[in-house]
Coordinates of C-alpha atoms and ligand atoms in Angstrom, one line a residue:
M1 CA -17.2 101.5 41.7
C2 CA -20.2 100.3 39.5
P3 CA -23.4 102.3 40.1
Y4 CA -26.3 100.1 41.0
P5 CA -28.8 100.1 38.2
R6 CA -32.1 102.0 38.5
P7 CA -34.0 100.6 35.6
D8 CA -36.9 102.6 34.0
G9 CA -39.4 99.8 33.6
I10 CA -41.4 98.2 36.5
V11 CA -40.3 94.7 35.7
K12 CA -36.7 95.6 34.9
A13 CA -36.6 97.2 38.3
L14 CA -38.2 94.2 40.0
F15 CA -35.5 92.0 38.5
A16 CA -32.9 94.4 39.9
G17 CA -34.5 94.3 43.4
Q18 CA -36.5 97.6 43.3
V19 CA -40.1 98.3 43.5
R20 CA -40.8 101.4 41.4
E21 CA -43.8 102.7 43.2
D22 CA -43.5 105.9 41.2
L23 CA -44.3 103.9 38.1
L24 CA -46.9 101.6 39.7
L25 CA -48.9 104.4 41.3
P26 CA -51.3 105.9 40.7
Y27 CA -53.2 103.3 38.7
P28 CA -53.8 104.7 35.2
T29 CA -57.1 106.2 34.3
L30 CA -58.3 108.0 31.2
D31 CA -58.6 111.8 31.4
P32 CA -62.3 113.0 31.5
R33 CA -62.4 114.0 27.8
Q34 CA -61.1 110.6 26.6
A35 CA -63.2 108.7 29.1
A36 CA -66.4 110.5 27.8
K37 CA -65.4 109.8 24.2
V38 CA -64.7 106.1 24.9
D39 CA -68.1 105.8 26.7
S40 CA -69.9 107.3 23.8
L41 CA -68.0 105.2 21.2
V42 CA -68.6 102.0 23.1
A43 CA -72.3 102.9 23.4
S44 CA -72.6 103.6 19.7
F45 CA -70.7 100.5 18.8
N46 CA -72.9 98.3 21.0
E47 CA -76.1 99.8 19.6
M48 CA -74.9 99.2 16.0
A49 CA -73.7 95.7 16.9
S50 CA -77.1 94.8 18.3
R51 CA -78.6 95.6 14.9
L52 CA -75.9 94.5 12.5
V53 CA -73.3 92.2 14.0
D54 CA -73.9 88.5 14.0
P55 CA -70.5 86.8 15.0
R56 CA -71.8 83.4 14.0
A57 CA -72.7 84.6 10.5
I58 CA -69.3 86.4 10.2
D59 CA -67.6 83.1 11.2
R60 CA -69.7 81.0 8.8
T61 CA -69.5 83.3 5.8
E62 CA -65.8 84.3 6.5
A63 CA -66.7 87.9 5.8
I64 CA -67.5 91.1 7.7
P65 CA -70.6 92.7 6.1
D66 CA -69.9 96.0 4.3
A67 CA -72.6 97.6 6.4
V68 CA -70.7 96.8 9.6
R69 CA -67.4 98.2 8.3
Q70 CA -69.3 101.3 7.0
A71 CA -70.9 101.8 10.4
M72 CA -67.6 101.5 12.2
A73 CA -66.1 104.0 9.8
E74 CA -68.9 106.5 10.4
M75 CA -68.2 106.3 14.2
G76 CA -64.6 107.2 13.5
L77 CA -63.2 103.9 14.8
F78 CA -60.7 103.6 12.0
G79 CA -59.2 106.9 13.0
L80 CA -59.3 106.4 16.7
T81 CA -55.6 106.9 17.5
I82 CA -54.9 109.1 14.4
P83 CA -54.2 112.8 15.4
E84 CA -57.1 115.2 14.8
Q85 CA -55.1 117.2 12.3
Y86 CA -55.3 114.2 9.9
G87 CA -59.0 113.7 10.5
G88 CA -58.7 111.1 13.3
L89 CA -60.2 111.2 16.8
G90 CA -56.8 111.8 18.4
L91 CA -57.3 109.4 21.3
G92 CA -54.4 107.6 23.1
I93 CA -53.5 104.0 23.5
G94 CA -55.4 103.7 26.8
A95 CA -58.6 104.8 25.0
Y96 CA -57.9 102.4 22.1
A97 CA -57.5 99.5 24.6
R98 CA -60.8 100.2 26.2
V99 CA -62.6 100.4 22.8
I100 CA -60.9 97.3 21.5
E101 CA -61.9 95.4 24.6
A102 CA -65.6 96.3 24.1
I103 CA -65.4 95.4 20.4
T104 CA -63.8 92.0 21.1
H105 CA -66.5 91.3 23.7
V106 CA -69.0 91.4 20.9
C107 CA -67.0 90.0 17.9
P108 CA -63.3 89.1 17.9
A109 CA -63.1 89.2 14.1
L110 CA -63.9 93.0 14.2
M111 CA -61.1 93.4 16.7
L112 CA -58.7 91.9 14.2
L113 CA -60.0 94.2 11.4
L114 CA -59.4 97.3 13.6
G115 CA -56.3 96.0 15.4
A116 CA -54.4 95.0 12.2
H117 CA -55.3 98.5 10.9
L118 CA -54.6 100.8 13.9
S119 CA -52.4 98.7 16.2
I120 CA -49.9 97.4 13.7
G121 CA -50.9 98.5 10.1
L122 CA -50.4 102.2 10.5
K123 CA -48.7 102.4 13.8
G124 CA -45.2 102.5 12.1
L125 CA -46.5 105.5 10.1
L126 CA -47.6 107.3 13.3
L127 CA -44.3 106.5 15.0
Y128 CA -41.7 106.9 12.2
G129 CA -43.6 108.6 9.3
S130 CA -42.5 111.9 7.9
D131 CA -45.0 114.8 7.9
E132 CA -45.4 114.3 4.1
Q133 CA -46.1 110.6 4.5
K134 CA -48.6 111.2 7.2
A135 CA -50.4 113.9 5.2
R136 CA -50.4 111.6 2.2
Y137 CA -51.9 108.5 3.9
L138 CA -53.5 109.3 7.3
P139 CA -56.6 111.2 6.2
R140 CA -58.0 108.3 4.1
L141 CA -56.9 105.8 6.8
A142 CA -58.7 107.8 9.5
T143 CA -62.0 107.7 7.6
G144 CA -61.7 104.0 6.9
E145 CA -61.8 104.7 3.2
A146 CA -58.3 103.1 3.2
I147 CA -57.3 100.2 5.5
A148 CA -53.8 99.4 6.7
A149 CA -51.9 96.2 7.2
F150 CA -48.5 95.1 8.6
A151 CA -46.4 92.6 6.6
L152 CA -43.5 91.0 8.3
T153 CA -44.0 87.2 8.4
E154 CA -42.8 85.1 5.5
P155 CA -42.9 81.3 4.8
Q156 CA -39.3 80.8 6.0
A157 CA -39.3 83.3 8.9
G158 CA -41.9 84.3 11.5
S159 CA -40.4 84.5 15.0
D160 CA -36.9 84.9 13.5
A161 CA -37.9 88.1 11.8
Q162 CA -34.3 89.2 11.1
S163 CA -34.1 86.2 8.7
I164 CA -36.8 87.3 6.3
Q165 CA -35.9 86.8 2.7
S166 CA -37.8 89.6 0.9
V167 CA -35.1 91.8 -0.4
A168 CA -35.1 95.4 -1.6
V169 CA -32.2 96.8 -3.6
R170 CA -31.6 100.4 -4.7
D171 CA -33.0 101.2 -8.2
G172 CA -32.3 104.7 -9.4
T173 CA -33.7 107.0 -6.7
G174 CA -36.0 104.4 -5.3
W175 CA -36.0 100.7 -4.5
R176 CA -36.9 97.4 -6.2
L177 CA -38.6 94.7 -4.0
N178 CA -38.9 91.0 -4.5
G179 CA -40.3 88.4 -2.1
S180 CA -43.5 87.4 -0.4
K181 CA -45.4 87.5 2.9
I182 CA -47.9 85.1 4.4
W183 CA -50.9 85.4 6.8
I184 CA -51.2 89.2 6.5
S185 CA -54.3 90.3 8.4
N186 CA -56.3 92.8 6.3
G187 CA -53.8 92.0 3.4
D188 CA -56.7 91.5 1.0
I189 CA -58.4 94.9 1.7
A190 CA -55.4 97.1 2.6
S191 CA -54.6 100.2 0.6
M192 CA -51.4 100.8 2.6
V193 CA -49.2 98.1 3.8
T194 CA -46.1 98.5 6.0
V195 CA -43.7 96.0 4.5
F196 CA -40.4 94.8 5.8
A197 CA -37.5 93.7 3.6
R198 CA -33.8 93.0 3.8
T199 CA -31.7 95.8 2.4
P200 CA -28.2 94.3 2.1
E201 CA -26.7 97.4 0.4
V202 CA -27.5 99.5 3.5
D203 CA -24.6 99.9 5.9
S204 CA -26.4 99.2 9.2
K205 CA -26.5 96.6 11.9
D206 CA -30.2 96.4 11.4
P207 CA -30.7 94.2 8.3
L208 CA -34.2 95.4 7.5
T209 CA -35.9 98.5 6.1
A210 CA -39.6 99.3 6.4
F211 CA -41.5 100.5 3.3
L212 CA -45.0 101.8 2.7
L213 CA -46.5 99.9 -0.1
E214 CA -49.7 100.3 -2.1
P215 CA -51.4 97.5 -4.0
S216 CA -51.5 99.7 -7.1
F217 CA -47.6 99.4 -7.4
A218 CA -46.8 97.3 -10.4
G219 CA -45.7 93.8 -9.4
Y220 CA -47.6 93.7 -6.2
S221 CA -50.2 90.9 -6.0
V222 CA -52.5 89.5 -3.3
G223 CA -53.7 86.1 -2.3
P224 CA -54.7 83.4 -1.8
H225 CA -55.8 83.6 1.8
A226 CA -55.4 81.0 4.5
Q227 CA -58.1 78.6 5.8
K228 CA -58.2 79.6 9.4
M229 CA -59.2 77.9 12.7
G230 CA -60.8 81.1 14.0
L231 CA -61.2 84.9 13.5
R232 CA -62.6 83.8 10.1
G233 CA -64.2 87.2 9.3
N234 CA -60.7 88.5 8.6
N235 CA -58.5 87.1 5.9
A236 CA -54.8 86.2 6.5
T237 CA -53.4 86.7 3.1
V238 CA -50.3 86.0 1.0
L239 CA -48.7 89.1 -0.6
R240 CA -46.2 88.8 -3.4
F241 CA -43.7 91.3 -4.7
N242 CA -42.3 90.8 -8.1
D243 CA -39.9 93.6 -9.0
V244 CA -42.1 96.1 -7.2
R245 CA -40.6 99.6 -7.7
I246 CA -40.9 101.6 -4.5
P247 CA -40.3 105.4 -4.6
A248 CA -37.7 106.7 -2.2
E249 CA -40.3 108.7 -0.4
N250 CA -42.0 105.5 0.7
V251 CA -39.2 104.4 3.0
L252 CA -40.6 104.5 6.5
G253 CA -38.0 105.9 8.9
E254 CA -34.4 105.5 7.8
P255 CA -33.1 102.7 5.6
G256 CA -31.5 100.1 7.9
Q257 CA -34.0 100.9 10.7
G258 CA -36.7 98.3 9.8
F259 CA -36.2 95.8 12.6
R260 CA -36.4 98.7 15.1
V261 CA -39.7 99.9 13.5
A262 CA -41.1 96.4 13.7
V263 CA -40.2 95.8 17.3
H264 CA -41.6 99.2 18.3
V265 CA -44.8 98.6 16.5
L266 CA -45.2 95.1 18.0
N267 CA -44.5 96.3 21.5
S268 CA -47.4 98.6 21.3
G269 CA -49.6 96.0 19.4
R270 CA -49.3 93.7 22.4
L271 CA -51.1 96.2 24.6
G272 CA -54.1 96.0 22.3
L273 CA -54.0 92.2 22.2
A274 CA -54.0 92.0 26.0
A275 CA -57.0 94.4 26.1
S276 CA -58.8 92.3 23.5
C277 CA -58.3 89.2 25.6
T278 CA -60.0 90.9 28.5
G279 CA -63.0 91.6 26.3
T280 CA -63.3 87.9 25.4
M281 CA -62.8 86.8 29.0
K282 CA -65.6 89.1 30.3
H283 CA -67.9 87.7 27.6
C284 CA -67.0 84.1 28.6
L285 CA -67.7 84.8 32.3
E286 CA -71.1 86.2 31.5
L287 CA -72.0 83.2 29.3
A288 CA -70.6 80.8 32.0
V289 CA -72.7 82.4 34.8
K290 CA -75.9 82.5 32.6
W291 CA -75.5 78.9 31.6
A292 CA -74.6 77.6 35.0
K293 CA -77.7 79.2 36.5
E294 CA -79.9 77.8 33.7
R295 CA -78.6 74.2 33.5
K296 CA -80.1 71.6 35.8
A297 CA -78.3 68.3 36.7
F298 CA -79.0 65.9 39.5
G299 CA -81.8 68.1 40.8
S300 CA -79.9 71.4 41.1
S301 CA -78.6 74.0 38.8
I302 CA -74.9 73.3 38.0
A303 CA -74.1 76.7 39.5
E304 CA -74.6 75.0 42.9
Y305 CA -71.7 72.6 42.4
E306 CA -68.3 73.5 43.7
L307 CA -66.4 72.3 40.7
M308 CA -68.4 74.7 38.5
Q309 CA -68.0 77.5 41.0
R310 CA -64.3 77.1 40.9
K311 CA -64.2 77.6 37.2
V312 CA -66.3 80.7 37.4
A313 CA -64.2 82.1 40.2
Q314 CA -61.0 81.4 38.3
M315 CA -62.4 83.3 35.3
A316 CA -63.1 86.4 37.5
V317 CA -59.6 86.2 39.1
D318 CA -57.9 85.9 35.7
I319 CA -59.9 88.9 34.4
L320 CA -58.8 91.1 37.3
V321 CA -55.2 90.1 36.8
T322 CA -55.2 90.4 33.0
E323 CA -57.0 93.8 33.0
S324 CA -54.7 95.2 35.7
M325 CA -51.5 94.0 34.0
A326 CA -52.7 95.4 30.7
Q327 CA -53.8 98.7 32.0
V328 CA -50.7 99.4 34.1
A329 CA -48.6 98.6 31.0
T330 CA -50.8 100.8 28.8
G331 CA -50.5 103.6 31.4
L332 CA -46.7 103.5 31.0
A333 CA -46.9 103.6 27.2
E334 CA -49.3 106.6 27.4
K335 CA -46.7 108.5 29.5
G336 CA -43.9 107.6 27.1
L337 CA -42.2 105.4 29.7
D338 CA -40.5 102.1 29.2
Y339 CA -43.2 99.4 28.8
E340 CA -41.8 96.7 26.5
V341 CA -41.5 94.0 29.1
E342 CA -44.8 94.8 30.8
A343 CA -46.5 94.7 27.4
A344 CA -44.9 91.3 26.6
I345 CA -46.0 89.9 30.0
A346 CA -49.5 91.3 29.6
K347 CA -49.8 89.6 26.1
V348 CA -48.5 86.3 27.4
Y349 CA -50.6 86.2 30.5
A350 CA -53.7 87.5 28.8
S351 CA -53.6 85.1 25.9
E352 CA -53.1 82.1 28.1
A353 CA -55.7 83.2 30.6
M354 CA -58.2 83.8 27.8
W355 CA -57.5 80.3 26.3
K356 CA -58.0 78.7 29.8
T357 CA -61.2 80.7 30.3
A358 CA -62.6 79.8 26.8
D359 CA -61.7 76.2 27.4
E360 CA -63.4 76.0 30.8
L361 CA -66.5 77.7 29.3
V362 CA -66.6 74.9 26.7
Q363 CA -66.3 72.4 29.6
M364 CA -69.1 74.0 31.6
A365 CA -71.4 73.9 28.5
G366 CA -70.8 70.1 28.2
G367 CA -71.8 68.8 24.8
R368 CA -73.1 72.1 23.8
G369 CA -69.6 73.5 24.2
Y370 CA -68.4 71.4 21.3
V371 CA -71.2 71.8 18.8
G372 CA -73.0 74.6 16.9
P373 CA -75.1 76.7 16.9
F374 CA -73.9 77.5 20.4
P375 CA -71.2 80.2 20.6
Y376 CA -68.7 78.4 22.8
E377 CA -66.6 76.5 20.2
R378 CA -66.3 79.6 18.1
I379 CA -65.0 81.6 21.0
L380 CA -62.4 78.9 21.7
R381 CA -61.3 78.9 18.0
D382 CA -61.1 82.6 17.9
A383 CA -59.0 82.7 21.1
R384 CA -56.3 80.3 20.0
V385 CA -54.2 82.5 17.7
E386 CA -53.4 85.1 20.4
R387 CA -50.8 82.8 21.9
I388 CA -49.1 82.7 18.5
F389 CA -49.2 86.1 16.8
E390 CA -47.4 89.3 17.6
G391 CA -44.6 87.2 19.2
T392 CA -45.2 83.6 20.2
N393 CA -45.5 83.2 23.9
E394 CA -42.3 81.1 23.9
I395 CA -40.3 83.9 22.2
L396 CA -41.9 86.5 24.5
R397 CA -40.9 84.5 27.6
L398 CA -37.3 84.6 26.4
F399 CA -37.7 88.3 25.7
I400 CA -39.1 89.0 29.2
V401 CA -36.0 87.7 30.8
E402 CA -33.5 88.9 28.3
Q403 CA -34.8 92.5 28.3
G404 CA -36.2 92.5 31.8
G405 CA -33.0 91.1 33.4
K406 CA -30.6 93.1 31.2
P407 CA -29.8 95.9 33.7
L408 CA -29.2 93.4 36.5
A409 CA -27.1 91.1 34.2
R410 CA -25.0 94.0 33.1
Y411 CA -24.3 95.1 36.6
L412 CA -23.4 91.6 37.7
R413 CA -21.1 91.2 34.8
D414 CA -19.3 94.5 35.7
V415 CA -19.0 93.8 39.4
S416 CA -17.8 90.2 38.9
K417 CA -14.6 91.5 37.3
T418 CA -13.0 92.4 40.6
P419 CA -13.1 91.1 44.2
Q420 CA -13.9 94.8 45.2
G421 CA -16.9 94.7 42.8
M422 CA -18.1 91.5 44.4
L423 CA -18.0 93.1 47.9
E424 CA -19.9 96.1 46.6
W425 CA -22.5 93.8 45.1
S426 CA -23.0 91.9 48.4
L427 CA -23.5 95.2 50.3
S428 CA -25.7 96.9 47.7
R429 CA -27.7 93.7 47.5
L430 CA -28.7 94.1 51.2
S431 CA -29.8 97.7 50.7
H432 CA -31.7 97.0 47.5
L433 CA -33.7 94.1 48.8
G434 CA -34.8 96.4 51.6
A435 CA -36.3 98.7 49.0
A436 CA -39.1 96.2 48.3
S437 CA -41.1 97.4 51.3
L438 CA -44.0 98.7 49.4
V439 CA -44.9 101.3 51.9
S440 CA -47.7 102.9 50.1
L441 CA -49.2 99.7 48.7
G442 CA -49.4 98.4 52.3
Q443 CA -51.9 101.1 53.2
S444 CA -55.7 100.9 52.6
G445 CA -56.0 97.6 54.4
L446 CA -53.9 95.9 51.8
S447 CA -50.9 95.2 54.0
E448 CA -51.1 91.4 53.9
L449 CA -51.2 91.4 50.1
G450 CA -48.4 94.1 50.1
R451 CA -46.3 91.8 52.3
V452 CA -46.8 88.8 50.0
F453 CA -45.8 91.0 47.0
A454 CA -42.7 92.4 48.8
E455 CA -41.5 88.9 49.6
T456 CA -42.1 87.8 46.1
A457 CA -40.3 90.8 44.6
G458 CA -37.3 90.2 46.8
S459 CA -37.3 86.6 46.0
L460 CA -37.5 87.2 42.2
H461 CA -34.4 89.5 42.4
R462 CA -32.4 87.0 44.5
A463 CA -33.3 84.0 42.3
T464 CA -32.5 85.9 39.1
A465 CA -29.2 87.1 40.4
D466 CA -28.3 83.6 41.6
T467 CA -29.3 82.0 38.4
L468 CA -27.5 84.6 36.2
R469 CA -24.3 84.1 38.3
R470 CA -24.6 80.3 38.3
E471 CA -25.5 79.8 34.6
G472 CA -23.7 82.8 33.1
K473 CA -23.9 82.8 29.3
K474 CA -25.2 79.2 29.3
L475 CA -28.5 80.5 30.6
A476 CA -29.6 81.4 27.0
Q477 CA -29.4 77.6 26.2
R478 CA -31.4 76.7 29.3
Q479 CA -34.8 77.8 28.0
V480 CA -36.9 76.0 30.6
Q481 CA -34.9 77.8 33.3
V482 CA -35.5 81.1 31.5
A483 CA -39.2 80.4 31.2
R484 CA -39.3 79.7 35.0
L485 CA -37.8 83.2 35.6
A486 CA -40.3 84.7 33.1
D487 CA -43.2 83.1 34.9
M488 CA -41.9 84.3 38.2
A489 CA -41.6 87.8 36.8
M490 CA -45.2 87.5 35.5
D491 CA -46.5 86.6 38.9
A492 CA -44.5 89.4 40.6
Y493 CA -45.8 92.0 38.0
G494 CA -49.3 90.6 38.3
M495 CA -49.3 91.1 42.0
A496 CA -47.9 94.6 41.6
A497 CA -50.5 95.6 39.0
V498 CA -53.4 94.2 41.1
L499 CA -52.2 96.0 44.2
S500 CA -52.0 99.2 42.2
R501 CA -55.5 98.6 41.0
L502 CA -56.8 97.9 44.5
Q503 CA -55.2 101.0 45.9
S504 CA -57.0 103.1 43.3
L505 CA -60.3 101.8 44.7
A506 CA -59.5 103.0 48.2
G507 CA -62.3 105.6 48.1
N508 CA -64.9 103.2 47.0
A509 CA -65.6 100.7 49.7
A510 CA -67.9 98.3 47.8
S511 CA -65.6 98.0 44.8
L512 CA -62.6 97.6 47.0
E513 CA -64.2 94.9 49.0
A514 CA -65.2 93.0 45.8
A515 CA -61.7 93.5 44.3
K516 CA -60.0 92.2 47.4
L517 CA -62.2 89.2 47.5
I518 CA -61.1 88.4 43.9
A519 CA -57.4 89.3 44.5
E520 CA -56.8 87.2 47.6
P521 CA -57.1 83.8 45.9
Y522 CA -54.9 85.2 43.1
F523 CA -52.1 86.1 45.5
G524 CA -52.3 82.6 47.0
Q525 CA -52.2 80.9 43.6
A526 CA -49.5 83.2 42.2
K527 CA -47.3 82.7 45.3
A528 CA -47.6 78.9 45.1
R529 CA -46.8 79.0 41.4
F530 CA -43.9 81.4 42.0
E531 CA -42.4 79.1 44.7
S532 CA -42.7 76.1 42.6
N533 CA -40.8 77.8 39.8
R534 CA -38.2 79.2 42.2
R535 CA -37.6 75.7 43.6
G536 CA -37.4 74.4 40.0
L537 CA -34.5 76.7 39.3
R538 CA -32.4 74.7 41.7
H539 CA -34.0 71.3 41.7
N540 CA -35.3 70.1 38.3
D541 CA -35.1 67.2 36.0
D542 CA -34.8 69.3 32.8
P543 CA -32.0 67.1 31.3
A544 CA -34.2 64.0 31.6
W545 CA -36.9 65.8 29.6
V546 CA -34.3 66.8 26.9
K547 CA -33.3 63.1 26.7
V548 CA -37.0 62.0 26.2
S549 CA -37.4 64.6 23.4
R550 CA -34.2 63.4 21.7
L551 CA -35.5 59.8 21.8
A552 CA -38.7 60.9 20.2
Y553 CA -36.8 62.9 17.5
E554 CA -34.5 60.0 16.8
R555 CA -37.4 57.5 16.5
E556 CA -39.5 60.0 14.7
G557 CA -42.4 59.6 17.1
Y558 CA -43.3 57.5 20.1
P559 CA -40.2 55.6 21.0
L560 CA -41.7 52.2 22.1
T561 CA -43.2 49.7 19.7
Ligands
LIG1 C1 -54.3 84.4 11.9 C2 -52.9 85.0 11.8 C3 -52.8 86.3 11.5 C4 -51.5 86.8 11.4 N1 -51.4 88.2 11.0 C5 -50.1 88.6 10.7 C6 -49.9 90.0 10.2 O1 -50.9 90.7 10.1 N2 -48.7 90.4 9.9 C7 -47.6 89.6 10.0 O2 -46.5 90.0 9.7 N3 -47.7 88.3 10.5 C8 -49.0 87.8 10.9 N4 -49.1 86.5 11.3 C9 -47.9 85.7 11.5 C10 -47.6 85.5 13.0 O3 -47.1 86.7 13.6 C11 -46.6 84.3 13.0 O4 -47.3 83.1 12.7 C12 -45.8 84.2 14.3 O5 -45.0 85.3 14.5 C13 -45.0 82.9 14.5 O6 -44.2 82.8 13.4 P1 -44.2 81.3 12.6 O7 -45.6 81.0 12.3 O8 -43.3 81.4 11.5 O9 -43.7 80.3 13.7 P2 -42.2 79.9 14.0 O10 -41.4 81.2 14.2 O11 -41.7 79.0 12.9 O12 -42.3 79.2 15.3 C14 -42.8 77.8 15.4 C15 -42.7 77.4 16.9 O13 -41.3 77.4 17.3 C16 -41.1 78.2 18.4 N5 -39.8 78.8 18.4 C17 -39.3 79.6 17.4 N6 -38.1 80.0 17.7 C18 -37.8 79.5 18.9 C19 -36.7 79.7 19.8 N7 -35.7 80.4 19.5 N8 -36.8 79.1 21.0 C20 -37.9 78.3 21.4 N9 -38.9 78.2 20.6 C21 -38.9 78.8 19.4 C22 -42.3 79.2 18.4 O14 -42.6 79.7 19.7 C23 -43.4 78.3 17.8 O15 -44.0 77.5 18.9 C24 -50.4 86.0 11.5 C25 -50.6 84.6 11.8 C26 -51.8 84.1 11.9 C27 -52.0 82.7 12.2

């Protein structure tokens, strides 16, 4: 008898046919101490920004003024998530997400400065550092006197991080490192860099080890930095290591644990990215509404035209979904629960919704959207990279299904070994689909939305199980099918997160009414998209598209003369 899986993550459970209401409810909120601190930090930041931050000048000069960095340091922002014992503010990831959203709303380049420092640069030290390493580095990092960076990507390997070529070999009691990194955010100003390298001498399945490096180490050099499309206030820099001698005490975690460190850091980094996208989207919506009301065409303000209204409404819908997805995932992380798939979904959805929002803002602004000195084209440029870094959205779609579907896939593999197992599966399937009833989410006048979600959740489970059984191991090669499942999971999780959010507003009639108004079109849109993907799993012309791509590869471009 194979026990039916009861996965710990919301999306893993959805794939397995269960709605983990215990993980979805209540909707996460900050405790009063953290909420008060966040409010005061955001107010101080906004006041400072109104005096000192000019995003256009930062973009043009490709530099963040020292006065801005200094002011951020004085507010304690560089130590936001560093424990108080090391001089930080000791706030959690939920508080960090709210602050990063507010900062991005004003200036995305400042988000990258802070995010590369806190969210990825020193996160490994917080998670895996020894007490001695923390005591050595964190106090200066907390004050902003020292800045951190995270260095994984290399010219030959980005997504395929296990194939990086930088190599560290044992040298006496320490290590000797050779290699290089590219596009390291904060790389030019960092005093402590979390660097990943191959360590072939270490007997471990994990080919990498993480090290804490300082630019003062002999053989370490920085630059040049890349010419970037956006986020120009922050440099993406080359780092080179030429026989860099690393003391043994600068290994982060254990030797042969580096890939694990990187994955853990990036999982958490994606929560910050999703929150930052919400900040940009809120800014876009405000600009869109202001402009639509001001601009006259054909005798009316363009706000009166339905095609403009649809763009504005879609922005509001996408903000609600992005914010809810990100906050539910962040709530899981804060409680120490499994959040890796939810964070990946939040990052993918948020970065694509932000791109669409920024693009529609440019469209609404007409010619002004494309030229300076208006802010629109810069917002679009700043937004683009979020679909690329901290896991490209293609890789993350594969990850969502591979990790999210793992408990179900394992179970199916085990039961398929015997006819008795298959019978068990058929019976358990009936009972587990029944679990998607969403009793509590159906209360508070949300029963229709709860019903749509329950149907969607059940359908996700059935479609995934059928696809896994039909395709077996070949599924990994059918990436478009995998992406369909990932998109279906995104819609199911999006509905769940929005329902959780709506339920949290039950005591506030005005907010609940507004949130329902925004949520209803989302459910219609998500359901239609979900159904289209579900049908695509069975009926598609994927092989025809592969043939077209082969033709283009063969002819090295457009196949017809
Ligand atoms: C502005 C900026 C800042 C950055 N900051 C940092 C930083 O601070 N630290 C750091 O370490 N890195 C940083 N990066 C690097 C970034 O994380 C990588 O660019 C990203 O991970 C993608 O790697 P790549 O560029 O090598 O693309 P590749 O991995 O070469 O991917 C190219 C394309 O192929 C696709 N692809 C790859 N493998 C597969 C597959 N198996 N199936 C289907 N499609 C696939 C990808 O989705 C992508 O579309 C930064 C990059 C930029 C642009």
